[in-house]
Coordinates of C-alpha atoms and ligand atoms in Angstrom, one line a residue:
M225 CA -19.7 235.9 147.3
A226 CA -16.3 237.1 146.1
T227 CA -14.6 234.8 143.7
E228 CA -12.6 233.0 145.0
I229 CA -8.8 233.8 143.9
V230 CA -5.4 231.5 143.8
E231 CA -2.3 233.2 143.6
I232 CA 0.9 231.7 141.4
K233 CA 4.0 233.2 142.7
I234 CA 7.0 233.2 139.7
G235 CA 10.7 233.9 140.7
G236 CA 9.5 236.4 142.9
K237 CA 6.3 237.7 140.7
S238 CA 3.1 237.3 141.7
F239 CA 0.0 236.8 139.4
E240 CA -3.3 236.3 140.6
Y241 CA -6.7 233.4 139.5
P242 CA -9.9 234.0 138.9
V243 CA -11.6 230.2 140.2
T244 CA -14.0 229.2 138.4
V245 CA -17.2 227.0 140.5
G246 CA -19.2 224.9 139.5
T247 CA -23.1 223.7 140.3
Y248 CA -21.6 221.2 143.6
D249 CA -18.8 223.5 144.2
E250 CA -15.9 222.2 142.1
K251 CA -13.4 224.0 141.7
G252 CA -10.6 225.3 138.3
I253 CA -8.5 227.8 138.9
D254 CA -8.9 229.9 135.1
I255 CA -5.5 229.8 134.7
S256 CA -6.3 230.4 130.4
K257 CA -4.5 234.2 131.1
L258 CA -1.3 231.8 132.4
L259 CA 0.4 231.6 128.8
A260 CA 0.3 235.6 127.9
Q261 CA 1.3 237.3 131.8
T262 CA 4.2 234.4 132.3
G263 CA 5.7 232.2 129.6
Y264 CA 4.8 229.4 131.3
V265 CA 2.5 226.4 130.2
T266 CA 1.0 224.0 132.8
F267 CA 2.3 220.5 132.6
D268 CA -0.5 217.9 133.6
I269 CA 0.4 214.7 130.6
G270 CA -2.5 212.6 130.1
Y271 CA -4.6 215.3 131.1
K272 CA -5.7 214.3 135.2
N273 CA -6.0 218.0 136.2
T274 CA -7.1 219.4 133.3
G275 CA -11.0 220.7 133.5
A276 CA -10.8 221.4 129.2
T277 CA -14.9 222.3 129.6
K278 CA -17.5 223.8 131.2
S279 CA -20.3 221.7 130.3
A280 CA -24.3 220.8 131.6
I281 CA -24.7 217.8 131.4
T282 CA -23.2 215.0 133.2
F283 CA -22.0 215.7 136.6
L284 CA -20.3 212.0 138.3
D285 CA -18.8 212.4 141.1
G286 CA -15.5 210.0 141.4
D287 CA -14.7 210.2 144.7
K288 CA -18.4 209.6 145.7
G289 CA -19.6 207.0 143.2
I290 CA -22.0 209.7 141.9
L291 CA -23.2 209.6 138.1
E292 CA -25.8 212.2 136.9
Y293 CA -27.1 213.2 133.5
C294 CA -28.9 216.4 133.8
G295 CA -28.9 215.7 137.6
Y296 CA -31.4 212.6 137.2
P297 CA -29.1 210.3 139.3
I298 CA -28.2 207.3 137.1
D299 CA -30.2 204.3 138.4
Q300 CA -33.0 206.9 138.7
L301 CA -33.0 207.1 134.9
A302 CA -32.2 202.9 134.2
E303 CA -34.6 202.1 135.7
K304 CA -37.9 204.6 135.2
S305 CA -36.8 205.6 131.6
N306 CA -35.7 204.3 127.7
F307 CA -33.3 204.7 125.7
L308 CA -34.3 207.3 124.0
E309 CA -36.0 209.1 126.7
V310 CA -32.6 209.8 127.8
C311 CA -31.2 210.3 124.5
Y312 CA -34.3 213.3 124.5
L313 CA -32.1 214.4 128.1
L314 CA -29.3 214.9 126.6
L315 CA -29.6 216.5 124.4
H316 CA -31.6 218.9 125.3
G317 CA -31.0 219.1 128.6
E318 CA -34.6 218.3 130.0
L319 CA -36.5 214.6 129.5
P320 CA -39.3 214.6 127.2
T321 CA -42.9 216.0 127.5
K322 CA -45.7 212.4 126.0
S323 CA -45.6 215.1 122.6
Q324 CA -42.2 216.4 122.9
F325 CA -41.3 212.0 123.1
D326 CA -42.8 211.0 120.2
E327 CA -41.5 213.8 118.4
F328 CA -37.9 213.4 119.3
E329 CA -38.7 209.2 117.9
A330 CA -41.0 210.0 114.9
N331 CA -37.3 212.3 114.0
V332 CA -35.5 208.9 115.0
Q333 CA -37.5 206.1 113.1
R334 CA -37.6 208.4 109.5
Y335 CA -33.8 208.0 109.3
Y336 CA -33.3 203.4 110.2
E337 CA -33.2 202.8 107.3
L338 CA -29.3 203.1 106.1
P339 CA -28.7 204.5 103.4
T340 CA -27.3 202.0 99.9
E341 CA -24.5 203.5 99.7
V342 CA -23.7 202.7 103.8
V343 CA -23.8 199.0 103.0
A344 CA -22.6 198.8 99.9
V345 CA -19.3 200.0 101.7
L346 CA -20.3 197.4 104.2
K347 CA -20.6 194.7 102.6
S348 CA -16.6 195.7 100.0
L349 CA -15.0 195.4 103.7
P350 CA -12.6 192.4 104.9
K351 CA -14.7 190.2 106.4
D352 CA -11.7 189.9 109.5
M353 CA -11.9 193.7 110.0
H354 CA -12.8 194.4 113.5
P355 CA -16.1 195.5 114.5
M356 CA -15.1 198.8 115.4
G357 CA -13.1 199.3 112.3
I358 CA -16.0 198.7 109.7
L359 CA -18.8 200.9 112.3
S360 CA -15.5 204.0 112.1
V361 CA -16.1 203.5 108.2
M362 CA -20.2 203.6 108.1
L363 CA -20.1 206.3 110.7
N364 CA -17.5 207.7 108.0
T365 CA -19.3 206.8 105.8
L366 CA -22.9 209.4 106.1
C367 CA -20.5 211.7 105.2
G368 CA -20.6 210.5 101.5
C369 CA -24.5 210.6 102.0
Y370 CA -25.4 213.5 103.4
P371 CA -22.6 215.9 101.7
N372 CA -24.7 218.7 101.0
D373 CA -25.5 219.0 104.9
L374 CA -21.6 219.2 106.8
E375 CA -21.1 221.9 107.2
P376 CA -20.2 224.5 110.2
S377 CA -22.7 227.1 108.8
A378 CA -25.0 225.3 108.6
S379 CA -28.7 226.0 110.0
E380 CA -29.5 224.6 113.1
A381 CA -32.8 222.0 111.7
T382 CA -29.8 221.1 109.6
H383 CA -27.3 220.2 112.2
W384 CA -30.8 218.8 114.7
E385 CA -31.4 216.3 111.0
N386 CA -28.3 215.1 111.5
V387 CA -28.0 213.8 114.5
Y388 CA -31.9 212.3 113.4
R389 CA -29.6 210.2 111.2
V390 CA -26.9 209.9 113.5
L391 CA -29.2 208.6 115.9
G392 CA -31.5 206.4 112.8
H393 CA -29.5 204.4 111.5
M394 CA -27.2 203.2 114.9
P395 CA -29.6 200.0 115.2
A396 CA -29.6 199.6 111.8
M397 CA -25.9 199.0 111.0
V398 CA -24.6 197.5 114.1
A399 CA -27.4 194.8 113.1
Y400 CA -26.1 195.0 109.5
I401 CA -22.5 194.8 111.0
Y402 CA -23.3 191.5 113.0
R403 CA -25.0 190.2 110.2
K404 CA -21.9 190.9 107.9
K405 CA -19.5 188.8 110.5
A406 CA -22.1 186.2 111.6
G407 CA -22.7 185.5 106.4
L408 CA -26.9 185.6 107.3
S409 CA -28.3 188.7 105.6
F410 CA -29.5 192.5 106.0
L411 CA -32.7 192.3 107.5
K412 CA -35.4 196.1 106.9
P413 CA -35.5 197.7 110.1
R414 CA -39.5 197.7 111.4
K415 CA -40.1 201.1 111.0
K416 CA -42.4 202.5 113.4
A417 CA -40.8 200.3 116.2
D418 CA -39.7 200.8 120.0
Y419 CA -36.2 201.7 118.4
C420 CA -34.9 198.6 120.2
E421 CA -37.1 196.6 119.4
N422 CA -35.7 197.4 115.8
F423 CA -32.4 197.1 117.3
I424 CA -33.4 193.6 118.2
Y425 CA -34.8 192.8 115.0
M426 CA -32.9 193.6 112.7
M427 CA -29.5 191.0 115.0
T428 CA -32.1 188.2 115.3
G429 CA -35.4 188.5 112.8
K430 CA -37.3 188.1 116.0
V431 CA -39.2 190.6 118.3
N432 CA -38.5 189.4 122.2
K433 CA -39.5 192.8 125.0
T434 CA -36.8 190.9 127.3
I435 CA -34.1 191.3 125.6
A436 CA -35.2 195.2 124.0
K437 CA -36.1 195.4 127.4
A438 CA -32.9 194.9 128.5
M439 CA -31.0 196.3 125.9
H440 CA -32.8 200.0 127.1
T441 CA -31.3 199.4 130.1
L442 CA -27.5 198.8 128.7
L443 CA -28.0 201.3 126.7
I444 CA -29.1 204.3 129.1
L445 CA -26.2 202.9 131.5
H446 CA -23.4 203.9 128.4
A447 CA -25.3 206.6 127.3
D448 CA -22.8 209.4 129.0
H449 CA -19.8 209.9 131.5
E450 CA -18.6 213.7 130.7
Q451 CA -14.9 214.0 129.5
N452 CA -13.7 211.4 128.7
C453 CA -11.2 209.7 126.0
S454 CA -13.4 209.0 123.7
T455 CA -15.8 211.6 124.1
S456 CA -13.0 214.3 124.6
T457 CA -11.5 213.1 121.3
V458 CA -14.5 213.8 120.1
R459 CA -15.0 217.6 120.9
I460 CA -10.8 217.9 120.1
I461 CA -12.2 217.3 116.5
G462 CA -15.7 219.2 116.5
S463 CA -12.8 221.8 117.5
S464 CA -11.8 222.6 114.9
G465 CA -15.7 223.0 112.4
S466 CA -14.8 219.2 111.7
N467 CA -18.9 218.1 111.3
L468 CA -21.3 216.2 113.4
F469 CA -20.1 211.9 111.0
A470 CA -16.8 212.6 111.4
S471 CA -16.8 213.4 115.0
V472 CA -18.3 210.3 115.9
A473 CA -16.4 208.7 114.3
G474 CA -12.9 209.4 115.9
G475 CA -14.5 209.2 119.6
N476 CA -15.1 205.5 118.4
N477 CA -11.9 205.1 117.3
A478 CA -11.0 206.2 120.9
L479 CA -13.6 204.3 122.5
W480 CA -11.5 201.1 120.8
G481 CA -8.7 201.2 123.6
P482 CA -8.5 198.6 125.7
L483 CA -8.0 201.4 128.2
H484 CA -11.1 202.8 127.0
G485 CA -14.5 200.6 125.4
G486 CA -12.3 198.1 124.6
A487 CA -12.5 196.5 127.5
N488 CA -15.5 194.4 127.7
Q489 CA -14.7 191.9 125.0
E490 CA -11.0 192.2 127.0
V491 CA -12.8 191.2 130.3
I492 CA -14.7 188.6 129.4
E493 CA -11.8 187.0 127.7
M494 CA -9.8 187.1 130.8
L495 CA -12.5 185.3 132.4
E496 CA -13.1 182.9 129.8
E497 CA -8.7 181.5 130.8
I498 CA -9.4 182.0 133.7
K499 CA -12.0 178.8 132.8
T500 CA -10.2 178.0 131.0
L501 CA -6.4 177.4 132.2
G502 CA -8.6 177.1 135.9
R503 CA -6.8 179.4 137.7
T504 CA -8.3 180.3 140.3
P505 CA -9.1 183.8 141.3
E506 CA -6.5 184.7 143.5
E507 CA -3.9 182.5 141.0
H508 CA -5.2 185.5 139.1
I509 CA -4.6 188.0 141.0
A510 CA -1.5 187.4 142.4
M511 CA -0.1 187.1 138.5
V512 CA -1.9 191.2 137.7
K513 CA 0.3 192.5 141.1
D514 CA 2.6 190.6 139.8
K515 CA 4.2 194.8 137.4
S516 CA 6.4 192.1 135.7
S517 CA 3.0 189.9 133.8
N518 CA 2.2 193.3 132.2
V519 CA -1.2 192.6 132.8
R520 CA -4.0 194.7 134.8
L521 CA -7.2 193.0 135.8
M522 CA -9.5 194.5 133.3
G523 CA -12.7 195.6 134.0
F524 CA -10.7 197.4 137.9
G525 CA -10.1 201.2 138.0
H526 CA -11.3 203.8 136.9
R527 CA -9.8 207.4 136.8
V528 CA -12.0 209.3 138.2
Y529 CA -14.0 206.4 140.1
K530 CA -11.8 206.0 143.4
N531 CA -15.2 204.8 144.9
F532 CA -17.5 202.0 143.5
D533 CA -18.4 203.5 140.1
P534 CA -22.7 203.4 140.2
R535 CA -23.1 201.9 137.0
A536 CA -21.0 198.6 137.7
K537 CA -23.9 197.7 140.7
I538 CA -26.5 198.3 138.6
I539 CA -25.1 197.0 135.6
K540 CA -24.7 193.6 138.4
R541 CA -27.3 192.8 139.5
F542 CA -28.5 193.3 137.0
A543 CA -26.3 190.3 135.4
D544 CA -28.3 187.9 137.3
V545 CA -32.1 189.9 136.8
V546 CA -31.2 189.4 133.3
L547 CA -28.8 185.6 133.2
K548 CA -33.0 184.3 135.5
D549 CA -35.2 185.9 133.0
L550 CA -33.7 184.0 130.3
N551 CA -32.7 180.6 131.9
I552 CA -29.6 180.6 131.0
S553 CA -26.5 180.1 133.5
D554 CA -22.6 181.5 133.4
P555 CA -20.6 180.5 134.9
V556 CA -17.9 182.6 133.9
L557 CA -20.4 185.4 136.6
D558 CA -19.5 183.3 139.1
I559 CA -16.4 183.9 138.6
A560 CA -16.1 187.0 137.6
K561 CA -17.8 187.4 141.2
S562 CA -15.3 185.8 142.7
L563 CA -12.2 188.3 141.2
E564 CA -14.1 190.6 142.6
K565 CA -13.8 189.6 146.0
T566 CA -10.5 188.8 146.1
A567 CA -9.9 191.8 144.1
L568 CA -11.9 193.6 146.9
E569 CA -10.1 192.6 149.7
D570 CA -6.8 193.1 148.2
S571 CA -4.8 195.8 149.9
Y572 CA -3.3 195.8 146.0
F573 CA -6.3 197.2 144.7
V574 CA -7.8 198.8 147.9
D575 CA -4.5 200.8 148.4
R576 CA -5.3 202.2 145.3
K577 CA -9.4 202.5 145.4
L578 CA -10.1 200.1 141.9
F579 CA -13.8 199.2 142.1
P580 CA -15.0 197.6 139.2
N581 CA -15.7 199.2 137.0
V582 CA -19.0 199.8 133.9
D583 CA -17.4 197.2 131.4
F584 CA -16.6 194.6 134.3
Y585 CA -19.5 192.6 134.1
S586 CA -21.4 194.4 131.1
G587 CA -19.9 191.5 129.2
I588 CA -21.2 188.9 130.7
I589 CA -25.1 190.6 130.4
Y590 CA -24.4 191.1 126.0
R591 CA -23.3 187.4 125.9
A592 CA -26.6 186.3 127.2
L593 CA -28.1 188.2 124.5
G594 CA -26.5 186.2 122.4
I595 CA -23.5 189.4 121.8
P596 CA -20.7 188.0 120.1
V597 CA -17.4 189.1 122.3
D598 CA -15.9 191.1 119.2
M599 CA -19.3 193.3 119.1
F600 CA -18.8 193.9 123.1
T601 CA -17.5 197.7 121.7
V602 CA -19.5 198.1 119.6
M603 CA -22.2 198.2 121.6
F604 CA -20.5 199.9 123.7
S605 CA -20.4 203.1 121.1
F606 CA -23.8 202.1 120.3
G607 CA -24.3 203.6 123.9
R608 CA -22.6 206.3 124.1
M609 CA -23.3 207.6 120.6
P610 CA -25.5 210.2 121.9
G611 CA -23.1 211.4 124.5
W612 CA -21.1 212.6 121.4
V613 CA -23.5 213.8 119.4
S614 CA -24.9 216.0 122.6
Q615 CA -21.6 217.5 123.8
W616 CA -20.5 217.8 120.0
R617 CA -23.1 220.4 120.1
E618 CA -22.3 221.9 123.2
L619 CA -18.6 222.2 122.1
R620 CA -20.9 224.4 118.6
A621 CA -23.3 226.5 120.4
S622 CA -21.0 227.4 123.4
K623 CA -18.6 228.7 120.5
E624 CA -15.5 226.6 121.6
P625 CA -11.6 227.5 119.9
I626 CA -10.2 225.2 118.8
G627 CA -8.3 222.5 121.4
R628 CA -4.7 222.3 121.0
P629 CA -2.8 221.6 124.4
R630 CA 1.0 222.9 123.9
Q631 CA 4.1 220.7 125.2
I632 CA 7.1 221.2 126.7
Y633 CA 9.6 220.4 124.0
T634 CA 12.3 217.7 125.1
G635 CA 14.1 216.5 121.3
A636 CA 17.6 218.4 119.5
K637 CA 18.5 221.8 120.4
K638 CA 19.2 223.2 116.9
R639 CA 21.9 221.9 114.5
K640 CA 24.1 221.2 111.7
Y641 CA 21.9 219.7 108.6
V642 CA 24.1 216.3 107.8
T643 CA 23.5 214.0 105.8
Y644 CA 25.0 210.3 104.6
R645 CA 25.7 211.8 101.4
G646 CA 28.8 213.8 102.3
R647 CA 27.6 216.9 101.5
Ligands
CMC807 N1 -5.2 195.9 136.7 C1 -4.1 196.5 138.4 N2 -3.5 197.4 138.7 C2 -4.3 198.8 138.0 C3 -5.1 198.6 137.2 C4 -5.6 197.8 137.5 N3 -7.4 197.4 136.1 N4 -6.1 200.0 137.4 C5 -4.7 200.5 138.4 N5 -4.0 200.0 137.9 C6 -3.2 200.3 139.2 C7 -2.1 201.2 138.1 O1 -1.4 199.2 137.8 C8 -1.7 202.1 138.7 O2 -0.3 201.5 140.1 P1 0.7 202.2 140.5 O3 0.9 202.5 141.6 O4 2.3 200.8 140.8 O5 1.4 202.5 139.4 C9 -2.6 202.3 138.8 O6 -3.6 201.3 139.4 C10 -2.3 203.7 138.9 O7 -3.2 203.6 137.8 P2 -3.0 204.5 136.2 O8 -2.5 202.6 135.9 O9 -1.9 205.4 136.4 O10 -4.9 204.6 136.7 P3 -5.3 206.3 135.7 O11 -6.4 207.1 136.0 O12 -3.7 206.1 134.4 O13 -5.9 204.4 133.8 C11 -7.8 202.6 133.8 C12 -7.5 203.9 134.6 C13 -8.4 203.0 133.1 C14 -6.7 203.0 132.6 C15 -6.4 201.7 134.4 O14 -7.8 201.9 135.2 C16 -7.1 200.4 134.1 O15 -6.4 200.2 132.6 N6 -8.0 199.7 134.0 C17 -8.5 198.5 133.0 C18 -9.2 198.8 131.6 C19 -10.8 199.2 132.0 O16 -10.8 198.3 132.8 N7 -10.6 200.1 130.9 C20 -12.0 201.0 131.5 C21 -12.4 202.0 132.3 S1 -13.6 202.7 132.5 C22 -15.0 202.8 130.6 C23 -14.6 203.5 129.9 O17 -13.6 204.8 130.6 O18 -13.9 203.2 129.0

């Protein structure tokens, strides 16, 4: 099939640009020569229409509510896989065979224990620091633990070692942040244990297979989501040649914000406030619709999904299952359900195609699993780590140029220097 061509007319002159086509026939106008040929740049604040890369990792159709990792639908992975299998899939593009999985797991297990320097830094940080800030410091500290393995030109084997390091260290980092904030001592990892069983043990000092299984599912649901804010951050940092640890620390900072991963914490705080104040769902929705309130319905809306977020559907069902399994009744789950129902019947949300996203129900499950609210976004980071790492590796493998957007300058024109000193 001949390449589709898009014609752009500027000042009576015509320029032609090829269309690049994806696996599912998604189309992007390749304007890489636009500036050189016309002197114009594209203008797209927030990159709402900009395809910044080609990627073979995750496919997302926001209109149809489809999410696939390397061709596997998210619901099948959530039901059938474990988290490390999904990490392997994102990194290699294929699900592992038994022996590939065993080798991968053993490589990750080698790094369950944290370097002493990371533990020392953790101990030195203010107790009131937000867990997301602490996690970024710990991830950056890894640069100091493996200083000879950070060069972009390092061998492929060294780069893989860094992948195992960051995936292997994550459970201990998350568990130790939790235990530091709770004033508890740090536990040694169970070196040969399953990834999530070891994590739950390091958090709580107990092995609980039900909770570990739930954890696998939650982490899988968060594992990748193509070019979102934090992943784009990781890619842009990596594009300058920065090392893996520094790049994922940056991704973690981007995830922290309330419009991104920080929304899971905000959702529970919103639901708790509704409960405490005895507000009805209708009253809360009325407040959200009043733009002067500057209040958003947290856990609702998405840049790409203009239909149900498939992760939210799974998490909603899963919340019922986990709470039942653990014999917990949380009134906040009922508030969330009636808030969702009220919103989905309201033309404000219908017209703007605003649906619950992954963050709407996830916090309710985390809470049932005993994870404190200020750790929710760290849990998101924990799940997203293989996505960040795979996207960083993909960027390197395809030798992408440094990420460097252009701008339209709107400041003052060149002018004469003036100073209050009178010279
Ligand atoms: N509550 C109320 N109104 C909303 C919401 C919301 N949650 N989300 C979007 N809108 C309105 C917005 O006010 C705007 O209305 P109008 O056309 O009248 O100006 C319209 O919908 C379009 O919103 P937008 O901000 O231009 O959309 P966006 O694609 O830039 O933002 C979003 C996407 C996720 C930042 C936004 O929907 C939001 O702030 N949601 C709440 C925060 C949240 O749950 N974030 C988690 C996102 S999913 C997980 C993740 O990526 O981390």
